[in-house]
Structure formats: C-alpha cells, structure tokens
Amino acid sequence: MKNLIFFITALINTLTVSAQDFQGMAVYESKTSTADFQNRMQGNRDITPEMQKMFEERMKKAFEKTFILNFNKSESIYKEEEKLEAPGQNQGGFRMMTSMMGGGGTFYKNVKTKSYAVDKEFMGKEFLVKDSLKTIKWEMSGDSKQIGGYTCYKATAVLPASKSDLRNFRPRRQEEDEKKKAEEAKKKADSEKKTNLMDEVELAKEITITAWFAPEIPVSQGPESYWGLPGLILEVSDGKTVILCSKVVLNSKDKVEIKAPKKGKEISQAEYDDVVVKKMEEFRQNGGPGGPGGRRMN
C-alpha cells in the first residue's frame, strides 16, 4: 500500500512538473486584403500611377507580416519577426500605419490572471498598454479541418472593433460619400490640399471572428488578443485579415523566457485608443502625413 501511495504521489508530481515546463512556439503569417483601398485609389484623380504603385508596395509590406508566439500553459508572448528594412522605408505616415497594423512591440497575455500588456511606439512616443483580457463569447459549430497535421475545430464570435487598429477601417458607404462631397462643395476649394485617404474610410462598429483551434495543443492561447478556446488557435480571420499558423514546435530543449514588457508610459487600452483617434483626426484635418499632423508627438 505504501509503495502504491508513493507511486501515485510521484506520478502526480511528475505530471505537475511536466505541465509547468510545457512550452511551445508557433509561427503565424498575417495577411490583410487591400482590394478596397486599391479600388478607391484607382477612382481618385489626385493620385498618379506612380503614387499608386508606391502606395501599393508599402501597403503590402504593412499588411503582410510574420509573427512568433511563444507560450506555456498560462502565458504567451506574441511578437513580429524582426526584418531589416531598406533605408527610407516605413517613414512618415507609413510608420504610423505599421504601428496600427498589429505589429511592433511584444504582446503578452496571461490567461490565468486574464490580463495583457503590450509595448507600442506611436508617433515617436513609447506606450505600455496594460489592461484586462476581454472574455470572448465563442460559439462552436462542430466543423473541422486539418491545419499542419492538427485536427482543428471552428468557433466564431462577434467583437467590438478596436479604434486603434487600422485593419478595422472600411471604405465609406456610397450614401456617406455623396453627403460628404456635398458638404465639401460648400467650402472654398483649396488647390494645394493633399489627397487624404482617411476621408475615404470609416471604422467598423463590430467584426465577426472565425477561429480554428487544435485541442491536441492544450493551451487557451492564440495570436494577438485571441484566447479562450480549449486548444491553441491556429487560424483566425475577420473577413479582411487572416492569421494562419505555418509551424508549431512543442517542448523544445531551448526554452524562451516568457515575461511581460515593461518599457513605455503605462496606459489603459481605452486611453491608448483615444491617443490614436485624436492623432488620426489631426492627420485628416491637415491633409495626411505631409501636413502638420505628421509631426512627432510631444
């Protein structure tokens, strides 16, 4: 009997240590459709073919990224893969665009404490956004498919659109375009005013998320702020942006330290959203990145 109790105790201790040491790494490819923006540009007489080509090239860089997720049973860090950029790239308004495309900084999640922290650089100022993880009300469909050899199951949810994420902006509806043009017709024409693409878009109120998770990887983690499913999320889409896992490594000998970022001015998500919205409004009023709104923040 003593030997049996000893064996059971040792087994429990071994499983506990194993769970504590469990760690994995996943590589994700993120792509966002730019078709709507490109169509609007083609119909804009103020944009030359050369400007359109340059814009499309930079949009592709900003909207196609590779991320690494390192995770254990309760924590994770999600970070964009570092790439060496050519001189002159990612400047001005495109620097702001990149910081609003889910890239930059380290996104830390703790599903045990239901908290997150992410360090962001926006307009030359460093922020440390810290807040509580929002509970996502996932609905299971029972559908399944294979992703990288893992059987994944489908779940959907409707979430409020983040005000500070450029991917949540959509082309304005036709009736709103006509109303806006009528208002602008009443104003004095300014021949030197620069083309402002921010006038062409609006923020979606909510987005529908479709996720595919793998129960074989028993962690409630996923890319960006996604979590709360009984298995690692290997694919997630909001209709415009698709984040797809291309590689998974479990329990590698090389462990990665998973810890929350600490650099930057501490701020809540709502406060950070307000900062971004105000700066975007400055950009809109001043004709885009070339106007006074493109200066560094104080």
PDB file of C-alpha atoms in Angstrom:
ATOM      1  CA  MET A   1       0.000   0.000   0.000  1.00  0.00           C
ATOM      2  CA  LYS A   2       2.827   2.407   0.888  1.00  0.00           C
ATOM      3  CA  ASN A   3       4.505   1.653  -2.446  1.00  0.00           C
ATOM      4  CA  LEU A   4       1.241   2.343  -4.287  1.00  0.00           C
ATOM      5  CA  ILE A   5       0.755   5.683  -2.498  1.00  0.00           C
ATOM      6  CA  PHE A   6       4.380   6.611  -3.222  1.00  0.00           C
ATOM      7  CA  PHE A   7       3.906   5.732  -6.896  1.00  0.00           C
ATOM      8  CA  ILE A   8       0.713   7.791  -7.203  1.00  0.00           C
ATOM      9  CA  THR A   9       2.332  10.763  -5.418  1.00  0.00           C
ATOM     10  CA  ALA A  10       5.391  10.569  -7.667  1.00  0.00           C
ATOM     11  CA  LEU A  11       3.172  10.369 -10.765  1.00  0.00           C
ATOM     12  CA  ILE A  12       1.185  13.423  -9.716  1.00  0.00           C
ATOM     13  CA  ASN A  13       4.380  15.370  -9.038  1.00  0.00           C
ATOM     14  CA  THR A  14       5.795  14.350 -12.411  1.00  0.00           C
ATOM     15  CA  LEU A  15       2.642  15.446 -14.251  1.00  0.00           C
ATOM     16  CA  THR A  16       2.624  18.753 -12.354  1.00  0.00           C
ATOM     17  CA  VAL A  17       6.239  19.493 -13.270  1.00  0.00           C
ATOM     18  CA  SER A  18       5.556  18.442 -16.849  1.00  0.00           C
ATOM     19  CA  ALA A  19       2.634  20.878 -17.055  1.00  0.00           C
ATOM     20  CA  GLN A  20       4.729  23.655 -15.564  1.00  0.00           C
ATOM     21  CA  ASP A  21       7.580  23.029 -18.012  1.00  0.00           C
ATOM     22  CA  PHE A  22       5.298  22.695 -21.028  1.00  0.00           C
ATOM     23  CA  GLN A  23       6.174  25.274 -23.645  1.00  0.00           C
ATOM     24  CA  GLY A  24       5.624  25.753 -27.359  1.00  0.00           C
ATOM     25  CA  MET A  25       6.321  28.041 -30.270  1.00  0.00           C
ATOM     26  CA  ALA A  26       4.084  28.844 -33.234  1.00  0.00           C
ATOM     27  CA  VAL A  27       4.828  30.865 -36.367  1.00  0.00           C
ATOM     28  CA  TYR A  28       1.960  32.862 -37.884  1.00  0.00           C
ATOM     29  CA  GLU A  29       1.611  34.558 -41.264  1.00  0.00           C
ATOM     30  CA  SER A  30      -0.736  37.574 -41.238  1.00  0.00           C
ATOM     31  CA  LYS A  31      -2.246  38.950 -44.463  1.00  0.00           C
ATOM     32  CA  THR A  32      -4.808  41.735 -44.853  1.00  0.00           C
ATOM     33  CA  SER A  33      -6.714  42.366 -48.087  1.00  0.00           C
ATOM     34  CA  THR A  34      -6.061  45.817 -49.590  1.00  0.00           C
ATOM     35  CA  ALA A  35      -8.503  45.459 -52.510  1.00  0.00           C
ATOM     36  CA  ASP A  36     -10.964  48.050 -51.157  1.00  0.00           C
ATOM     37  CA  PHE A  37      -8.242  50.664 -50.689  1.00  0.00           C
ATOM     38  CA  GLN A  38      -6.780  49.981 -54.132  1.00  0.00           C
ATOM     39  CA  ASN A  39     -10.183  50.346 -55.804  1.00  0.00           C
ATOM     40  CA  ARG A  40     -10.715  53.697 -54.091  1.00  0.00           C
ATOM     41  CA  MET A  41      -7.293  54.887 -55.211  1.00  0.00           C
ATOM     42  CA  GLN A  42      -7.956  53.952 -58.832  1.00  0.00           C
ATOM     43  CA  GLY A  43     -11.007  56.189 -58.819  1.00  0.00           C
ATOM     44  CA  ASN A  44      -9.120  59.147 -57.307  1.00  0.00           C
ATOM     45  CA  ARG A  45      -7.869  61.590 -59.934  1.00  0.00           C
ATOM     46  CA  ASP A  46      -5.433  63.206 -57.477  1.00  0.00           C
ATOM     47  CA  ILE A  47      -3.368  60.001 -57.270  1.00  0.00           C
ATOM     48  CA  THR A  48      -0.898  59.408 -60.108  1.00  0.00           C
ATOM     49  CA  PRO A  49       0.021  55.875 -61.295  1.00  0.00           C
ATOM     50  CA  GLU A  50       3.459  56.336 -59.694  1.00  0.00           C
ATOM     51  CA  MET A  51       1.911  57.296 -56.344  1.00  0.00           C
ATOM     52  CA  GLN A  52      -0.471  54.347 -56.536  1.00  0.00           C
ATOM     53  CA  LYS A  53       2.357  51.887 -57.260  1.00  0.00           C
ATOM     54  CA  MET A  54       4.427  53.203 -54.342  1.00  0.00           C
ATOM     55  CA  PHE A  55       1.411  53.096 -52.032  1.00  0.00           C
ATOM     56  CA  GLU A  56       0.541  49.511 -53.017  1.00  0.00           C
ATOM     57  CA  GLU A  57       4.126  48.341 -52.410  1.00  0.00           C
ATOM     58  CA  ARG A  58       4.207  49.880 -48.954  1.00  0.00           C
ATOM     59  CA  MET A  59       0.716  48.667 -48.148  1.00  0.00           C
ATOM     60  CA  LYS A  60       1.825  45.129 -48.974  1.00  0.00           C
ATOM     61  CA  LYS A  61       4.737  45.424 -46.533  1.00  0.00           C
ATOM     62  CA  ALA A  62       2.484  46.826 -43.813  1.00  0.00           C
ATOM     63  CA  PHE A  63      -0.323  44.299 -44.386  1.00  0.00           C
ATOM     64  CA  GLU A  64       1.773  41.109 -44.705  1.00  0.00           C
ATOM     65  CA  LYS A  65       3.723  40.123 -41.599  1.00  0.00           C
ATOM     66  CA  THR A  66       5.238  37.133 -39.813  1.00  0.00           C
ATOM     67  CA  PHE A  67       4.796  36.678 -36.049  1.00  0.00           C
ATOM     68  CA  ILE A  68       6.188  34.308 -33.417  1.00  0.00           C
ATOM     69  CA  LEU A  69       4.055  33.116 -30.490  1.00  0.00           C
ATOM     70  CA  ASN A  70       5.876  31.555 -27.536  1.00  0.00           C
ATOM     71  CA  PHE A  71       3.534  30.047 -24.962  1.00  0.00           C
ATOM     72  CA  ASN A  72       3.146  27.854 -21.911  1.00  0.00           C
ATOM     73  CA  LYS A  73       0.041  26.729 -20.023  1.00  0.00           C
ATOM     74  CA  SER A  74      -0.919  30.217 -18.802  1.00  0.00           C
ATOM     75  CA  GLU A  75       1.271  32.827 -20.537  1.00  0.00           C
ATOM     76  CA  SER A  76       2.333  33.825 -24.025  1.00  0.00           C
ATOM     77  CA  ILE A  77       4.297  36.474 -25.899  1.00  0.00           C
ATOM     78  CA  TYR A  78       3.445  37.373 -29.491  1.00  0.00           C
ATOM     79  CA  LYS A  79       5.971  39.378 -31.456  1.00  0.00           C
ATOM     80  CA  GLU A  80       6.589  40.327 -35.068  1.00  0.00           C
ATOM     81  CA  GLU A  81       9.573  38.618 -36.674  1.00  0.00           C
ATOM     82  CA  GLU A  82      12.346  41.154 -36.993  1.00  0.00           C
ATOM     83  CA  LYS A  83      13.336  42.104 -40.536  1.00  0.00           C
ATOM     84  CA  LEU A  84      15.982  44.500 -41.793  1.00  0.00           C
ATOM     85  CA  GLU A  85      14.287  47.281 -43.767  1.00  0.00           C
ATOM     86  CA  ALA A  86      15.831  49.213 -46.631  1.00  0.00           C
ATOM     87  CA  PRO A  87      16.806  52.869 -45.956  1.00  0.00           C
ATOM     88  CA  GLY A  88      13.937  55.285 -46.421  1.00  0.00           C
ATOM     89  CA  GLN A  89      11.204  52.720 -45.910  1.00  0.00           C
ATOM     90  CA  ASN A  90       8.488  52.868 -43.269  1.00  0.00           C
ATOM     91  CA  GLN A  91       8.687  56.633 -42.768  1.00  0.00           C
ATOM     92  CA  GLY A  92       6.100  59.330 -42.107  1.00  0.00           C
ATOM     93  CA  GLY A  93       2.522  58.159 -42.374  1.00  0.00           C
ATOM     94  CA  PHE A  94       3.614  54.615 -43.186  1.00  0.00           C
ATOM     95  CA  ARG A  95       5.416  54.397 -39.847  1.00  0.00           C
ATOM     96  CA  MET A  96       2.117  55.244 -38.179  1.00  0.00           C
ATOM     97  CA  MET A  97       0.331  52.715 -40.408  1.00  0.00           C
ATOM     98  CA  THR A  98       2.747  49.946 -39.425  1.00  0.00           C
ATOM     99  CA  SER A  99       2.242  50.629 -35.708  1.00  0.00           C
ATOM    100  CA  MET A 100      -1.520  50.324 -36.248  1.00  0.00           C
ATOM    101  CA  MET A 101      -1.382  47.013 -38.133  1.00  0.00           C
ATOM    102  CA  GLY A 102      -0.890  44.711 -35.144  1.00  0.00           C
ATOM    103  CA  GLY A 103       2.879  44.848 -35.461  1.00  0.00           C
ATOM    104  CA  GLY A 104       5.608  46.325 -33.313  1.00  0.00           C
ATOM    105  CA  GLY A 105       6.326  45.546 -29.700  1.00  0.00           C
ATOM    106  CA  THR A 106       5.613  42.439 -27.619  1.00  0.00           C
ATOM    107  CA  PHE A 107       2.054  41.321 -26.868  1.00  0.00           C
ATOM    108  CA  TYR A 108       1.971  39.468 -23.532  1.00  0.00           C
ATOM    109  CA  LYS A 109      -1.109  37.528 -22.377  1.00  0.00           C
ATOM    110  CA  ASN A 110      -1.753  35.758 -19.085  1.00  0.00           C
ATOM    111  CA  VAL A 111      -4.930  33.674 -19.319  1.00  0.00           C
ATOM    112  CA  LYS A 112      -4.695  32.739 -15.643  1.00  0.00           C
ATOM    113  CA  THR A 113      -4.880  36.343 -14.409  1.00  0.00           C
ATOM    114  CA  LYS A 114      -6.874  37.412 -17.509  1.00  0.00           C
ATOM    115  CA  SER A 115      -4.547  40.307 -18.222  1.00  0.00           C
ATOM    116  CA  TYR A 116      -2.356  41.545 -21.045  1.00  0.00           C
ATOM    117  CA  ALA A 117       0.394  44.070 -21.711  1.00  0.00           C
ATOM    118  CA  VAL A 118       1.805  45.336 -24.986  1.00  0.00           C
ATOM    119  CA  ASP A 119       4.534  47.887 -25.624  1.00  0.00           C
ATOM    120  CA  LYS A 120       3.848  50.142 -28.600  1.00  0.00           C
ATOM    121  CA  GLU A 121       5.624  53.012 -30.298  1.00  0.00           C
ATOM    122  CA  PHE A 122       3.266  55.550 -31.810  1.00  0.00           C
ATOM    123  CA  MET A 123       4.387  58.799 -33.436  1.00  0.00           C
ATOM    124  CA  GLY A 124       7.750  58.715 -31.687  1.00  0.00           C
ATOM    125  CA  LYS A 125       6.339  58.044 -28.210  1.00  0.00           C
ATOM    126  CA  GLU A 126       6.527  54.735 -26.315  1.00  0.00           C
ATOM    127  CA  PHE A 127       3.456  53.360 -24.558  1.00  0.00           C
ATOM    128  CA  LEU A 128       2.880  50.329 -22.329  1.00  0.00           C
ATOM    129  CA  VAL A 129      -0.754  49.328 -22.774  1.00  0.00           C
ATOM    130  CA  LYS A 130      -1.945  47.236 -19.814  1.00  0.00           C
ATOM    131  CA  ASP A 131      -5.497  46.012 -19.381  1.00  0.00           C
ATOM    132  CA  SER A 132      -7.760  43.027 -18.672  1.00  0.00           C
ATOM    133  CA  LEU A 133      -8.396  40.372 -21.292  1.00  0.00           C
ATOM    134  CA  LYS A 134     -11.948  40.621 -22.579  1.00  0.00           C
ATOM    135  CA  THR A 135     -13.975  37.432 -22.344  1.00  0.00           C
ATOM    136  CA  ILE A 136     -14.735  36.232 -25.863  1.00  0.00           C
ATOM    137  CA  LYS A 137     -18.115  34.513 -26.255  1.00  0.00           C
ATOM    138  CA  TRP A 138     -17.148  31.793 -28.709  1.00  0.00           C
ATOM    139  CA  GLU A 139     -19.793  29.706 -30.467  1.00  0.00           C
ATOM    140  CA  MET A 140     -18.756  26.225 -31.574  1.00  0.00           C
ATOM    141  CA  SER A 141     -20.016  24.940 -34.920  1.00  0.00           C
ATOM    142  CA  GLY A 142     -18.697  21.385 -34.916  1.00  0.00           C
ATOM    143  CA  ASP A 143     -16.940  21.939 -38.267  1.00  0.00           C
ATOM    144  CA  SER A 144     -13.379  20.650 -38.502  1.00  0.00           C
ATOM    145  CA  LYS A 145     -10.395  20.750 -40.852  1.00  0.00           C
ATOM    146  CA  GLN A 146      -6.703  19.915 -40.897  1.00  0.00           C
ATOM    147  CA  ILE A 147      -4.052  22.596 -40.356  1.00  0.00           C
ATOM    148  CA  GLY A 148      -0.451  21.419 -40.388  1.00  0.00           C
ATOM    149  CA  GLY A 149      -1.395  17.890 -39.369  1.00  0.00           C
ATOM    150  CA  TYR A 150      -3.621  19.041 -36.469  1.00  0.00           C
ATOM    151  CA  THR A 151      -7.381  18.480 -36.416  1.00  0.00           C
ATOM    152  CA  CYS A 152      -8.871  21.910 -35.793  1.00  0.00           C
ATOM    153  CA  TYR A 153     -12.418  22.903 -34.868  1.00  0.00           C
ATOM    154  CA  LYS A 154     -14.309  26.032 -35.840  1.00  0.00           C
ATOM    155  CA  ALA A 155     -15.524  28.734 -33.449  1.00  0.00           C
ATOM    156  CA  THR A 156     -16.987  32.179 -34.155  1.00  0.00           C
ATOM    157  CA  ALA A 157     -17.506  35.358 -32.141  1.00  0.00           C
ATOM    158  CA  VAL A 158     -18.656  38.956 -32.669  1.00  0.00           C
ATOM    159  CA  LEU A 159     -16.363  41.588 -31.145  1.00  0.00           C
ATOM    160  CA  PRO A 160     -16.346  45.400 -30.948  1.00  0.00           C
ATOM    161  CA  ALA A 161     -13.875  46.816 -33.484  1.00  0.00           C
ATOM    162  CA  SER A 162     -10.706  48.300 -31.999  1.00  0.00           C
ATOM    163  CA  LYS A 163     -10.452  52.047 -32.679  1.00  0.00           C
ATOM    164  CA  SER A 164      -6.649  51.935 -32.820  1.00  0.00           C
ATOM    165  CA  ASP A 165      -6.343  49.131 -35.383  1.00  0.00           C
ATOM    166  CA  LEU A 166      -6.191  50.326 -38.995  1.00  0.00           C
ATOM    167  CA  ARG A 167      -7.363  46.905 -40.196  1.00  0.00           C
ATOM    168  CA  ASN A 168     -10.818  47.647 -38.793  1.00  0.00           C
ATOM    169  CA  PHE A 169     -11.382  50.552 -41.171  1.00  0.00           C
ATOM    170  CA  ARG A 170     -13.628  50.031 -44.192  1.00  0.00           C
ATOM    171  CA  PRO A 171     -14.402  52.163 -47.281  1.00  0.00           C
ATOM    172  CA  ARG A 172     -17.243  54.584 -46.602  1.00  0.00           C
ATOM    173  CA  ARG A 173     -20.662  53.626 -47.914  1.00  0.00           C
ATOM    174  CA  GLN A 174     -21.826  55.318 -51.124  1.00  0.00           C
ATOM    175  CA  GLU A 175     -24.526  57.435 -49.442  1.00  0.00           C
ATOM    176  CA  GLU A 176     -21.982  58.769 -46.949  1.00  0.00           C
ATOM    177  CA  ASP A 177     -19.633  59.636 -49.810  1.00  0.00           C
ATOM    178  CA  GLU A 178     -22.333  61.693 -51.510  1.00  0.00           C
ATOM    179  CA  LYS A 179     -23.177  63.541 -48.301  1.00  0.00           C
ATOM    180  CA  LYS A 180     -19.517  64.288 -47.659  1.00  0.00           C
ATOM    181  CA  LYS A 181     -18.980  65.565 -51.208  1.00  0.00           C
ATOM    182  CA  ALA A 182     -21.987  67.864 -50.848  1.00  0.00           C
ATOM    183  CA  GLU A 183     -20.556  69.317 -47.643  1.00  0.00           C
ATOM    184  CA  GLU A 184     -17.145  69.819 -49.194  1.00  0.00           C
ATOM    185  CA  ALA A 185     -18.686  71.517 -52.236  1.00  0.00           C
ATOM    186  CA  LYS A 186     -19.845  74.314 -49.936  1.00  0.00           C
ATOM    187  CA  LYS A 187     -16.291  75.015 -48.810  1.00  0.00           C
ATOM    188  CA  LYS A 188     -13.746  77.083 -50.699  1.00  0.00           C
ATOM    189  CA  ALA A 189     -11.623  74.910 -52.997  1.00  0.00           C
ATOM    190  CA  ASP A 190      -8.027  74.555 -51.923  1.00  0.00           C
ATOM    191  CA  SER A 191      -5.878  73.639 -54.913  1.00  0.00           C
ATOM    192  CA  GLU A 192      -2.881  72.820 -52.715  1.00  0.00           C
ATOM    193  CA  LYS A 193      -4.709  70.431 -50.438  1.00  0.00           C
ATOM    194  CA  LYS A 194      -3.124  66.968 -50.460  1.00  0.00           C
ATOM    195  CA  THR A 195      -5.050  63.764 -51.079  1.00  0.00           C
ATOM    196  CA  ASN A 196      -6.266  62.358 -47.764  1.00  0.00           C
ATOM    197  CA  LEU A 197      -7.157  58.661 -47.786  1.00  0.00           C
ATOM    198  CA  MET A 198      -8.529  58.904 -44.237  1.00  0.00           C
ATOM    199  CA  ASP A 199     -11.552  60.718 -45.728  1.00  0.00           C
ATOM    200  CA  GLU A 200     -12.294  57.588 -47.750  1.00  0.00           C
ATOM    201  CA  VAL A 201     -12.701  55.180 -44.818  1.00  0.00           C
ATOM    202  CA  GLU A 202     -14.716  54.655 -41.651  1.00  0.00           C
ATOM    203  CA  LEU A 203     -14.359  52.465 -38.557  1.00  0.00           C
ATOM    204  CA  ALA A 204     -16.403  49.274 -38.462  1.00  0.00           C
ATOM    205  CA  LYS A 205     -18.568  49.043 -35.330  1.00  0.00           C
ATOM    206  CA  GLU A 206     -18.026  45.315 -34.848  1.00  0.00           C
ATOM    207  CA  ILE A 207     -16.256  42.441 -36.531  1.00  0.00           C
ATOM    208  CA  THR A 208     -17.112  38.753 -36.868  1.00  0.00           C
ATOM    209  CA  ILE A 209     -14.207  36.483 -35.956  1.00  0.00           C
ATOM    210  CA  THR A 210     -13.760  32.936 -37.230  1.00  0.00           C
ATOM    211  CA  ALA A 211     -11.168  30.833 -35.406  1.00  0.00           C
ATOM    212  CA  TRP A 212      -9.843  27.287 -35.825  1.00  0.00           C
ATOM    213  CA  PHE A 213      -8.319  25.719 -32.706  1.00  0.00           C
ATOM    214  CA  ALA A 214      -6.412  22.486 -32.059  1.00  0.00           C
ATOM    215  CA  PRO A 215      -7.409  20.586 -28.868  1.00  0.00           C
ATOM    216  CA  GLU A 216      -4.253  18.465 -29.317  1.00  0.00           C
ATOM    217  CA  ILE A 217      -2.299  21.528 -28.121  1.00  0.00           C
ATOM    218  CA  PRO A 218      -3.981  22.050 -24.715  1.00  0.00           C
ATOM    219  CA  VAL A 219      -3.459  25.786 -24.144  1.00  0.00           C
ATOM    220  CA  SER A 220      -6.057  28.566 -24.207  1.00  0.00           C
ATOM    221  CA  GLN A 221      -3.818  30.801 -26.326  1.00  0.00           C
ATOM    222  CA  GLY A 222      -3.706  32.302 -29.799  1.00  0.00           C
ATOM    223  CA  PRO A 223      -2.262  35.158 -31.856  1.00  0.00           C
ATOM    224  CA  GLU A 224      -2.722  38.802 -30.834  1.00  0.00           C
ATOM    225  CA  SER A 225      -5.512  39.183 -28.244  1.00  0.00           C
ATOM    226  CA  TYR A 226      -7.350  35.986 -29.205  1.00  0.00           C
ATOM    227  CA  TRP A 227      -7.769  33.341 -26.478  1.00  0.00           C
ATOM    228  CA  GLY A 228     -10.370  31.384 -24.529  1.00  0.00           C
ATOM    229  CA  LEU A 229     -10.715  28.204 -26.597  1.00  0.00           C
ATOM    230  CA  PRO A 230      -9.831  24.647 -25.429  1.00  0.00           C
ATOM    231  CA  GLY A 231      -6.787  24.449 -27.675  1.00  0.00           C
ATOM    232  CA  LEU A 232      -4.250  26.637 -29.449  1.00  0.00           C
ATOM    233  CA  ILE A 233      -5.799  28.841 -32.150  1.00  0.00           C
ATOM    234  CA  LEU A 234      -4.016  28.004 -35.428  1.00  0.00           C
ATOM    235  CA  GLU A 235      -6.074  30.226 -37.719  1.00  0.00           C
ATOM    236  CA  VAL A 236      -8.204  33.327 -37.194  1.00  0.00           C
ATOM    237  CA  SER A 237      -9.935  35.652 -39.645  1.00  0.00           C
ATOM    238  CA  ASP A 238     -12.155  38.740 -39.500  1.00  0.00           C
ATOM    239  CA  GLY A 239     -13.082  38.703 -43.185  1.00  0.00           C
ATOM    240  CA  LYS A 240     -10.234  41.002 -44.226  1.00  0.00           C
ATOM    241  CA  THR A 241      -7.262  39.812 -42.181  1.00  0.00           C
ATOM    242  CA  VAL A 242      -6.239  36.151 -42.000  1.00  0.00           C
ATOM    243  CA  ILE A 243      -3.657  34.961 -39.445  1.00  0.00           C
ATOM    244  CA  LEU A 244      -2.546  31.421 -40.243  1.00  0.00           C
ATOM    245  CA  CYS A 245      -0.093  29.229 -38.323  1.00  0.00           C
ATOM    246  CA  SER A 246       2.654  27.802 -40.542  1.00  0.00           C
ATOM    247  CA  LYS A 247       4.765  25.999 -37.933  1.00  0.00           C
ATOM    248  CA  VAL A 248       4.417  24.570 -34.409  1.00  0.00           C
ATOM    249  CA  VAL A 249       7.227  23.340 -32.126  1.00  0.00           C
ATOM    250  CA  LEU A 250       6.361  21.801 -28.741  1.00  0.00           C
ATOM    251  CA  ASN A 251       8.659  21.311 -25.756  1.00  0.00           C
ATOM    252  CA  SER A 252      11.875  22.324 -27.467  1.00  0.00           C
ATOM    253  CA  LYS A 253      15.086  21.978 -25.445  1.00  0.00           C
ATOM    254  CA  ASP A 254      15.694  25.701 -25.957  1.00  0.00           C
ATOM    255  CA  LYS A 255      13.299  27.436 -23.585  1.00  0.00           C
ATOM    256  CA  VAL A 256      12.159  31.026 -24.146  1.00  0.00           C
ATOM    257  CA  GLU A 257      11.619  33.346 -21.200  1.00  0.00           C
ATOM    258  CA  ILE A 258       8.008  34.488 -21.249  1.00  0.00           C
ATOM    259  CA  LYS A 259       7.575  37.762 -19.406  1.00  0.00           C
ATOM    260  CA  ALA A 260       5.532  40.928 -19.714  1.00  0.00           C
ATOM    261  CA  PRO A 261       7.106  44.015 -21.340  1.00  0.00           C
ATOM    262  CA  LYS A 262       7.871  46.948 -19.043  1.00  0.00           C
ATOM    263  CA  LYS A 263       9.032  49.709 -21.376  1.00  0.00           C
ATOM    264  CA  GLY A 264       6.906  52.783 -22.074  1.00  0.00           C
ATOM    265  CA  LYS A 265       4.357  55.045 -20.433  1.00  0.00           C
ATOM    266  CA  GLU A 266       1.720  52.884 -18.749  1.00  0.00           C
ATOM    267  CA  ILE A 267      -1.728  53.472 -20.180  1.00  0.00           C
ATOM    268  CA  SER A 268      -5.053  51.614 -20.482  1.00  0.00           C
ATOM    269  CA  GLN A 269      -6.406  50.342 -23.807  1.00  0.00           C
ATOM    270  CA  ALA A 270      -9.157  52.985 -23.842  1.00  0.00           C
ATOM    271  CA  GLU A 271      -6.625  55.750 -23.183  1.00  0.00           C
ATOM    272  CA  TYR A 272      -4.346  54.473 -25.944  1.00  0.00           C
ATOM    273  CA  ASP A 273      -7.273  54.294 -28.383  1.00  0.00           C
ATOM    274  CA  ASP A 274      -8.078  57.949 -27.615  1.00  0.00           C
ATOM    275  CA  VAL A 275      -4.483  58.961 -28.363  1.00  0.00           C
ATOM    276  CA  VAL A 276      -4.574  57.190 -31.740  1.00  0.00           C
ATOM    277  CA  VAL A 277      -8.021  58.520 -32.700  1.00  0.00           C
ATOM    278  CA  LYS A 278      -7.016  62.108 -31.916  1.00  0.00           C
ATOM    279  CA  LYS A 279      -3.835  61.819 -33.961  1.00  0.00           C
ATOM    280  CA  MET A 280      -5.732  60.294 -36.877  1.00  0.00           C
ATOM    281  CA  GLU A 281      -8.193  63.191 -36.775  1.00  0.00           C
ATOM    282  CA  GLU A 282      -5.247  65.605 -36.902  1.00  0.00           C
ATOM    283  CA  PHE A 283      -3.976  63.766 -39.956  1.00  0.00           C
ATOM    284  CA  ARG A 284      -7.369  64.010 -41.621  1.00  0.00           C
ATOM    285  CA  GLN A 285      -7.751  67.740 -40.945  1.00  0.00           C
ATOM    286  CA  ASN A 286      -4.210  68.518 -42.118  1.00  0.00           C
ATOM    287  CA  GLY A 287      -4.329  66.554 -45.348  1.00  0.00           C
ATOM    288  CA  GLY A 288      -2.474  63.409 -44.258  1.00  0.00           C
ATOM    289  CA  PRO A 289       1.120  62.607 -43.243  1.00  0.00           C
ATOM    290  CA  GLY A 290       2.511  65.532 -45.201  1.00  0.00           C
ATOM    291  CA  GLY A 291       0.625  68.081 -43.138  1.00  0.00           C
ATOM    292  CA  PRO A 292       1.281  69.413 -39.631  1.00  0.00           C
ATOM    293  CA  GLY A 293      -0.394  66.299 -38.223  1.00  0.00           C
ATOM    294  CA  GLY A 294       2.677  64.324 -39.250  1.00  0.00           C
ATOM    295  CA  ARG A 295       4.938  65.849 -36.616  1.00  0.00           C
ATOM    296  CA  ARG A 296       6.282  63.906 -33.656  1.00  0.00           C
ATOM    297  CA  MET A 297       4.199  63.806 -30.503  1.00  0.00           C
ATOM    298  CA  ASN A 298       5.296  65.893 -27.557  1.00  0.00           C
TER     299      ASN A 298
END
